Short mmCIF file of C-alpha atoms and ligand atoms in Angstrom, two decimals:
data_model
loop_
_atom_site.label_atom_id
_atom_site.label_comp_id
_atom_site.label_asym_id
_atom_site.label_seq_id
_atom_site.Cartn_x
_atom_site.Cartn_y
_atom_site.Cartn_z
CA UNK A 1 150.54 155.87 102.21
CA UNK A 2 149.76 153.08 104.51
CA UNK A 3 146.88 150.74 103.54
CA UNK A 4 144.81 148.29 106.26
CA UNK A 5 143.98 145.78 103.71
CA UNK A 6 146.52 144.98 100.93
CA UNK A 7 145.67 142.10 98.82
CA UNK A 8 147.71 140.13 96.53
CA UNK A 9 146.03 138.49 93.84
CA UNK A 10 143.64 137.90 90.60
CA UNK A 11 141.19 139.91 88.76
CA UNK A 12 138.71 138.13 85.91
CA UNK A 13 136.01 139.00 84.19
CA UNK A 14 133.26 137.33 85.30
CA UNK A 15 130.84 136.05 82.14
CA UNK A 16 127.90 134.40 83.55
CA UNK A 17 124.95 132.51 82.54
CA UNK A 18 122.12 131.35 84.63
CA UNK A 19 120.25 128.23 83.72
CA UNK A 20 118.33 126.01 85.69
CA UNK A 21 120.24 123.43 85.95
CA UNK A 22 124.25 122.71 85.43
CA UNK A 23 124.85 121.28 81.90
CA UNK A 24 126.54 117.41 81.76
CA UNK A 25 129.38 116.86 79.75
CA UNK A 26 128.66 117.16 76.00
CA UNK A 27 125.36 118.47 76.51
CA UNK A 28 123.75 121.90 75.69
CA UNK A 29 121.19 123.69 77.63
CA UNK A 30 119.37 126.95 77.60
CA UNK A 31 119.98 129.13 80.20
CA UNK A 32 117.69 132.23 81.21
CA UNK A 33 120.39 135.22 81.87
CA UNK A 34 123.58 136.47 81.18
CA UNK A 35 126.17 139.19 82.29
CA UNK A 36 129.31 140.24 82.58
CA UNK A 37 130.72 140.80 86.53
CA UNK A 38 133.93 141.86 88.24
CA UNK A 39 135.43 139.06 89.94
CA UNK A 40 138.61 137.01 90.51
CA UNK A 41 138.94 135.92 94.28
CA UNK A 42 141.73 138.36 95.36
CA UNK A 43 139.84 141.49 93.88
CA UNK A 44 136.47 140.44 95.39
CA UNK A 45 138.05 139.59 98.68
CA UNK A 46 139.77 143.47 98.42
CA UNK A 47 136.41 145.11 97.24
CA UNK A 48 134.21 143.37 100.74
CA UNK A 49 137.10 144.65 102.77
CA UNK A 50 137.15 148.21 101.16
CA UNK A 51 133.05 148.36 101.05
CA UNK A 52 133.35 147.69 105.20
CA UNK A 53 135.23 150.67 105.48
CA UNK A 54 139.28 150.28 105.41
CA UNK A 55 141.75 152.00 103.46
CA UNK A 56 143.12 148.67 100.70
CA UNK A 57 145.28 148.25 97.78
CA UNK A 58 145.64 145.38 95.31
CA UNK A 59 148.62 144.11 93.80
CA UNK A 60 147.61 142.43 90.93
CA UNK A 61 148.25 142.41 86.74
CA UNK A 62 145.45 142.50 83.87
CA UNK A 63 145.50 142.85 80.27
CA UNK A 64 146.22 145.88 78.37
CA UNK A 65 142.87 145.58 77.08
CA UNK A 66 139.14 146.45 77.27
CA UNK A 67 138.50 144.34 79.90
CA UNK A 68 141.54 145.51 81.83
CA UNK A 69 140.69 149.32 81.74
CA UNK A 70 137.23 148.64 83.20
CA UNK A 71 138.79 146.53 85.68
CA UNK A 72 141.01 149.20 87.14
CA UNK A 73 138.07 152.06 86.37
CA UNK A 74 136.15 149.12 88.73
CA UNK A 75 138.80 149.46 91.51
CA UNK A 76 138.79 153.49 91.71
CA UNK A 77 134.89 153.28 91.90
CA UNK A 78 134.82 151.04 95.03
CA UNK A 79 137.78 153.48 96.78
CA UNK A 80 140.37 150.36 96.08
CA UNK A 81 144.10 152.03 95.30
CA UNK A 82 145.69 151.08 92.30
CA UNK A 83 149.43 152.05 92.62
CA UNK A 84 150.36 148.46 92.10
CA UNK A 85 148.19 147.59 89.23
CA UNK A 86 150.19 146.26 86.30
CA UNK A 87 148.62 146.16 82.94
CA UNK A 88 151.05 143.60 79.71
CA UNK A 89 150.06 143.35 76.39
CA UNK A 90 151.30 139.88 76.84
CA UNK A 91 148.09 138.02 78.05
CA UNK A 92 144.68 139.07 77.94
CA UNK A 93 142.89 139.88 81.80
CA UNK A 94 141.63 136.91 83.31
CA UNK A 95 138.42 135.18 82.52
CA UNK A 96 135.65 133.17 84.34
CA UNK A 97 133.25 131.33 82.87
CA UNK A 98 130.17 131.15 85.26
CA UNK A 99 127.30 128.89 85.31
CA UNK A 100 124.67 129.43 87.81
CA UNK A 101 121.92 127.26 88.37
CA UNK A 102 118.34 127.85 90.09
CA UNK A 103 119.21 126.72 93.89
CA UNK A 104 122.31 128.91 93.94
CA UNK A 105 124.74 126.70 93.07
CA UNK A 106 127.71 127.29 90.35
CA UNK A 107 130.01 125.66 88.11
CA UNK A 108 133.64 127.55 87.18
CA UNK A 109 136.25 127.94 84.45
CA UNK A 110 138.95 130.23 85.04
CA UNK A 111 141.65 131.50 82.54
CA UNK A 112 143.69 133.21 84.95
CA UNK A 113 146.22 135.22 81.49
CA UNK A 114 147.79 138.17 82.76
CA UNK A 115 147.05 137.27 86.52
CA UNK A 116 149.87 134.69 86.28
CA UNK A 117 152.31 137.28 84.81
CA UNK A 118 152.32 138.96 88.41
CA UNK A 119 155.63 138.11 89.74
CA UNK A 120 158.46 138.53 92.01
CA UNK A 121 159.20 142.21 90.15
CA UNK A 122 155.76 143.33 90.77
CA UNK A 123 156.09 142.46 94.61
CA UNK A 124 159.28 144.46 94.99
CA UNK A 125 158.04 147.52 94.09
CA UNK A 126 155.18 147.21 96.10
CA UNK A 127 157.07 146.12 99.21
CA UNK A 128 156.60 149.56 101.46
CA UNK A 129 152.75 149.02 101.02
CA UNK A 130 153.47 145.19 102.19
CA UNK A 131 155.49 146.19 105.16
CA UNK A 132 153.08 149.02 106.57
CA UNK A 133 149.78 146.79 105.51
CA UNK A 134 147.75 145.57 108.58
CA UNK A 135 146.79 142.37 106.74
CA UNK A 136 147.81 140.58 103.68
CA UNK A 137 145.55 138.13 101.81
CA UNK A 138 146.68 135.50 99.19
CA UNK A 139 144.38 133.05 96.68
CA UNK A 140 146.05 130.73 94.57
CA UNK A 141 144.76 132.42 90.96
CA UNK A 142 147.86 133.67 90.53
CA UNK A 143 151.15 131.79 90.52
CA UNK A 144 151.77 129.82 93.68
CA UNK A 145 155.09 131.25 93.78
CA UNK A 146 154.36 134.69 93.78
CA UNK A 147 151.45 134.09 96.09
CA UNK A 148 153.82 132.27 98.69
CA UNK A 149 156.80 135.26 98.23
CA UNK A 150 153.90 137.52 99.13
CA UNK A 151 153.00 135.76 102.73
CA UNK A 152 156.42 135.47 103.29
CA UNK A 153 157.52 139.02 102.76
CA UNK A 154 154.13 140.01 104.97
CA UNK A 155 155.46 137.19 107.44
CA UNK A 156 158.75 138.42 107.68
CA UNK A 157 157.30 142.07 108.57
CA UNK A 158 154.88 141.02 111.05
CA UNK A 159 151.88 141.74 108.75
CA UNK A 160 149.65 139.84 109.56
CA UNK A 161 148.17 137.27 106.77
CA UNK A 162 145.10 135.45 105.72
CA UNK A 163 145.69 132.45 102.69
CA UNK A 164 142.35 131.47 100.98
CA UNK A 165 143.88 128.12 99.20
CA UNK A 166 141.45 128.70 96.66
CA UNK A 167 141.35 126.94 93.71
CA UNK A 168 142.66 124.38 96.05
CA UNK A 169 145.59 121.52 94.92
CA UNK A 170 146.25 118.48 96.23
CA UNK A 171 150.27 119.26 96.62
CA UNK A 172 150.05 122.62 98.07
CA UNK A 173 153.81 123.46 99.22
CA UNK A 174 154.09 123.30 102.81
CA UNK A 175 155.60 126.13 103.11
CA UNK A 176 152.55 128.05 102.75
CA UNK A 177 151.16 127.11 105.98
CA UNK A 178 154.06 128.19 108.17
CA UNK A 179 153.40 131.91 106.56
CA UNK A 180 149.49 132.07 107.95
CA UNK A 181 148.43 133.51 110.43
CA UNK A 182 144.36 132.51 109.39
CA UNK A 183 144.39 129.42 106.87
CA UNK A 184 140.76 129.80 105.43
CA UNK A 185 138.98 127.11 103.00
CA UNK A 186 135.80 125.77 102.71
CA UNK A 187 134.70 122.41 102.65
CA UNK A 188 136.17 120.78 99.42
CA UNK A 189 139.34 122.46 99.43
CA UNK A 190 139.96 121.44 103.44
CA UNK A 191 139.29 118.06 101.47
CA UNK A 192 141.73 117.67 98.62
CA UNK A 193 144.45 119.43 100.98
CA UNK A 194 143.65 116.20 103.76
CA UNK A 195 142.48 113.53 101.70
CA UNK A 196 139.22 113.19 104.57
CA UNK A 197 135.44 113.44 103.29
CA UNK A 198 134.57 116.73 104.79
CA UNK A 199 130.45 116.73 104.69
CA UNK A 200 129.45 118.30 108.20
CA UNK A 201 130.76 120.32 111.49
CA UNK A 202 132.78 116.81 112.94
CA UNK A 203 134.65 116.16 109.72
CA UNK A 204 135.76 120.03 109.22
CA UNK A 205 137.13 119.48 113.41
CA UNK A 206 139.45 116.81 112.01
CA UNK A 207 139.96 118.57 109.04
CA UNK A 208 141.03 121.48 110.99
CA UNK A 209 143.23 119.70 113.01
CA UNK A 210 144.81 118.11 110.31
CA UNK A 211 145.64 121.44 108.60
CA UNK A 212 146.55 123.07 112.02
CA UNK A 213 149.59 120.22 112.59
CA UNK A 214 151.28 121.93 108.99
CA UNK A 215 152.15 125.08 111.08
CA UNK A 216 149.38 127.66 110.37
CA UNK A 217 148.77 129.64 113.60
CA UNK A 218 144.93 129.68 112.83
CA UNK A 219 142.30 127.88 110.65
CA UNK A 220 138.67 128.40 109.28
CA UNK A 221 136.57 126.35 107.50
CA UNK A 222 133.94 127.73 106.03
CA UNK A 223 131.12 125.51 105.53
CA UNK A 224 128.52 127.31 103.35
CA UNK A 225 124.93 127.60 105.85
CA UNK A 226 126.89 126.08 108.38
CA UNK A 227 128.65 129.03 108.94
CA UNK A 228 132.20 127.48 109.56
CA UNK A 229 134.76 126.12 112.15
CA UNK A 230 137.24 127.73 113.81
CA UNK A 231 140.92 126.56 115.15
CA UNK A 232 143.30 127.98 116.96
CA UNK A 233 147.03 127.03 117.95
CA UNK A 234 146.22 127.68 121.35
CA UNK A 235 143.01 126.17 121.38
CA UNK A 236 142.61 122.35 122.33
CA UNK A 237 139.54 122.08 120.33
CA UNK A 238 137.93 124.39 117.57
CA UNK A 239 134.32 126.01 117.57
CA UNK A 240 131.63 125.75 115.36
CA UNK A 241 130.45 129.46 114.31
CA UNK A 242 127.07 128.77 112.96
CA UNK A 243 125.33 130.84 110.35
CA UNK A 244 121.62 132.44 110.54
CA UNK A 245 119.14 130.38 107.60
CA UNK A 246 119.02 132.25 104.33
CA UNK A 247 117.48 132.02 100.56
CA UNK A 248 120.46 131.62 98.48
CA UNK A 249 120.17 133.10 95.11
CA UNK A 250 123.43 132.54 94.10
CA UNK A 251 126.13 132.37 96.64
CA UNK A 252 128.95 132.94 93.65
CA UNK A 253 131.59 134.86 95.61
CA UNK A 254 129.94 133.84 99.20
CA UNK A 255 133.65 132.55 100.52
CA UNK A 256 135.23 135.72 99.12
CA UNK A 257 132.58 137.86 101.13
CA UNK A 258 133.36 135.77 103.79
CA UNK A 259 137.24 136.06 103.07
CA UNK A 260 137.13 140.27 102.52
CA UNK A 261 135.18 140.44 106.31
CA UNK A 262 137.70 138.53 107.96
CA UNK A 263 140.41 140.97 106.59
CA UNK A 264 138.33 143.93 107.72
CA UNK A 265 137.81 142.79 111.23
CA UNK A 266 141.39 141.54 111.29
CA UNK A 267 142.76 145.27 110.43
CA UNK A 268 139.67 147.27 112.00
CA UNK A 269 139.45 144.92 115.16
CA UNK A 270 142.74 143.21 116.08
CA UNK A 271 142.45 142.11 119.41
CA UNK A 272 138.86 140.63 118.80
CA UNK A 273 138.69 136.69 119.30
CA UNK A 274 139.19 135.02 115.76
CA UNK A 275 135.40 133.45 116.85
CA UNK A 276 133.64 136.72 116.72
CA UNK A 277 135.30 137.82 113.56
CA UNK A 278 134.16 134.65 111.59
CA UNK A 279 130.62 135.40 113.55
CA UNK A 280 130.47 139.02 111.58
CA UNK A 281 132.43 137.67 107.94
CA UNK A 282 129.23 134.73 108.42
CA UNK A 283 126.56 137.71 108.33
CA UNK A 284 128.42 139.56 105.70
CA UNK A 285 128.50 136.77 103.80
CA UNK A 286 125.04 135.69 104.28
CA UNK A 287 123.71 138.91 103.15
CA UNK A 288 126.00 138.33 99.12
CA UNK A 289 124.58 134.95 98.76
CA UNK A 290 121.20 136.60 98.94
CA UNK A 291 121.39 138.69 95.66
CA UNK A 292 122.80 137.79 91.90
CA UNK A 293 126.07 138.04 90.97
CA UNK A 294 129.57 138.61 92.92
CA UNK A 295 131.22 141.87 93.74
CA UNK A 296 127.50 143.19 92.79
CA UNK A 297 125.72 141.42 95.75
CA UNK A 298 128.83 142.19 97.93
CA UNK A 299 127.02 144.50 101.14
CA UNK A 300 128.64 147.71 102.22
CA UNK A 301 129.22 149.08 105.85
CA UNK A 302 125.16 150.95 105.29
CA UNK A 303 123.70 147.45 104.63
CA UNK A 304 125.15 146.09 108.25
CA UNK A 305 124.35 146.65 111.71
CA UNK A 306 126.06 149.82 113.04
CA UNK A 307 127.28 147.38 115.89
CA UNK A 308 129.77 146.04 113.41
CA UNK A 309 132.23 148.57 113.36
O1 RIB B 401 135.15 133.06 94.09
C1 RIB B 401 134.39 133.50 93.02
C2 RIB B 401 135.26 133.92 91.89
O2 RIB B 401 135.93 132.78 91.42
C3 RIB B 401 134.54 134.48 90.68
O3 RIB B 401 134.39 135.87 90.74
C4 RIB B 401 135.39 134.02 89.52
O4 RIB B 401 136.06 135.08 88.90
C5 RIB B 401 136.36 133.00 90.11
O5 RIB B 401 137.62 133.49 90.17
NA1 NA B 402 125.78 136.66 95.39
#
């Protein structure tokens, strides 16, 4: 089988508590709410991409545990193939501790376990899906290694691939950015990978540039209501792609929405400019930041303007 979207990367169970304010160091609070979510940045990013309408798998390893059943039960429910699902009774699935607070905002722990047990094994047996994919997306909550082995195998194959640094570091191996086609971060990760304050649309043009200059053949950065900015090789300058005004609720999972639209315009529309893509992942995500939780507030093709697709 040949899959549009094929994402390598994490899964965690999401346990989140909303208070009204984030707690200071030392301190305890009482917060109003909590549940427990699917998330993880890679499996979010494949769920918006599969709830838009393309055919996706995810390569990716959980626990052989509670939480890892439900995860993969998770995946068949939202149409997301699990031929390359690993499960190892030696680390428990990955975990996320969530704090939201009353404007929106949020406050993460990850423990990524069995995610980082996803390795260069794993990605040969799921090579023919990586060869016939349309795109390929990588995070960083999995080893860097295997996420970098993954671009380049897409890379080498002419697949097509979108890197989310995300959780950015400061050192990221340069070698990732000769293997994207789309390098897409938002605002504080475009600033630990530069080292510049990146606090409105001028900084993220420098920022962009900066990034650009490492080899990528692309870059967004995605700049919460600001929609984001968009560079191209090509290009001399980038664009701004502004966003429409919102309530956030909780924007947990926004940049993944975001992230998961690109991928489906990417694979559904490829000869669209990169522009009006990160136009229609901006709505997409502007809709998820408007409801609780992650994969939960995540909109599917019914929820969008029939003009998307
Ligand atoms: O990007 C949001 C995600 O980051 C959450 O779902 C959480 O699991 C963390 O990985
Ligand atoms: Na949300």
């Amino acid at each position: 089988a040949a899959f549009d979207v094929v994402v390598v990367g994490s899964c965690m169970t999401d346990l989140v508590s909303q208070t009204p304010r984030l707690p200071k160091a030392g301190e305890t609070i009482h917060g109003h709410k909590f549940f427990i979510g699917f998330g993880g940045k890679g499996a979010n990013q494949c769920i918006q991409a599969a709830r838009l309408g393309v055919k996706t798998a995810m390569i990716c390893k959980v626990g052989k545990d509670f939480f890892g059943d439900n995860y993969i039960q998770n995946f068949k429910d939202n149409d997301v193939n699990t031929d390359f699902v690993w499960q190892t009774s030696d680390a428990a699935t990955g975990a996320a501790s969530i704090t939201v607070n009353d404007a929106g905002e949020n406050a993460i722990v990850i423990v990524a376990g069995a995610n980082m047990l996803l390795g260069e094994e794993e990605l040969q047996k799921a090579l023919p899906a990586i060869r016939k994919a349309k795109v390929l997306v990588c995070q960083l909550e999995i080893s860097s290694r295997t996420s970098c082995q993954a671009l380049q195998m897409a890379h080498d194959n002419k697949v097509k691939t979108i890197f989310n640094p995300a959780p950015a570091v400061q050192d990221l191996d340069h070698s990732f950015y000769r293997v994207s086609d789309v390098f897409c971060c938002n605002e504080s990760e475009a600033e630990l990978l530069t080292g510049c304050t990146v606090n409105n649309v001028e900084d993220a043009h420098h920022a962009a540039e900066e990034l650009l200059r490492r080899g990528c053949a692309a870059v967004i950065i995605t700049l919460g209501p600001q929609g984001c900015v968009v560079l191209k090789a090509q290009d001399k300058t980038s664009t701004h792609v502004p966003s429409t005004a919102v309530k956030a609720v909780d924007t947990t999972g926004a940049g993944d929405s975001f992230i998961g639209a690109l991928a489906f315009c990417m694979a559904h529309h490829p000869a669209m400019p990169l522009e009006e893509m990160a136009r229609r992942a901006n709505q997409v995500a502007a809709l998820s930041v408007q409801t609780v939780g992650t994969q939960t507030s995540f909109p599917f093709k019914r929820d969008l303007p029939a003009e998307m697709f």
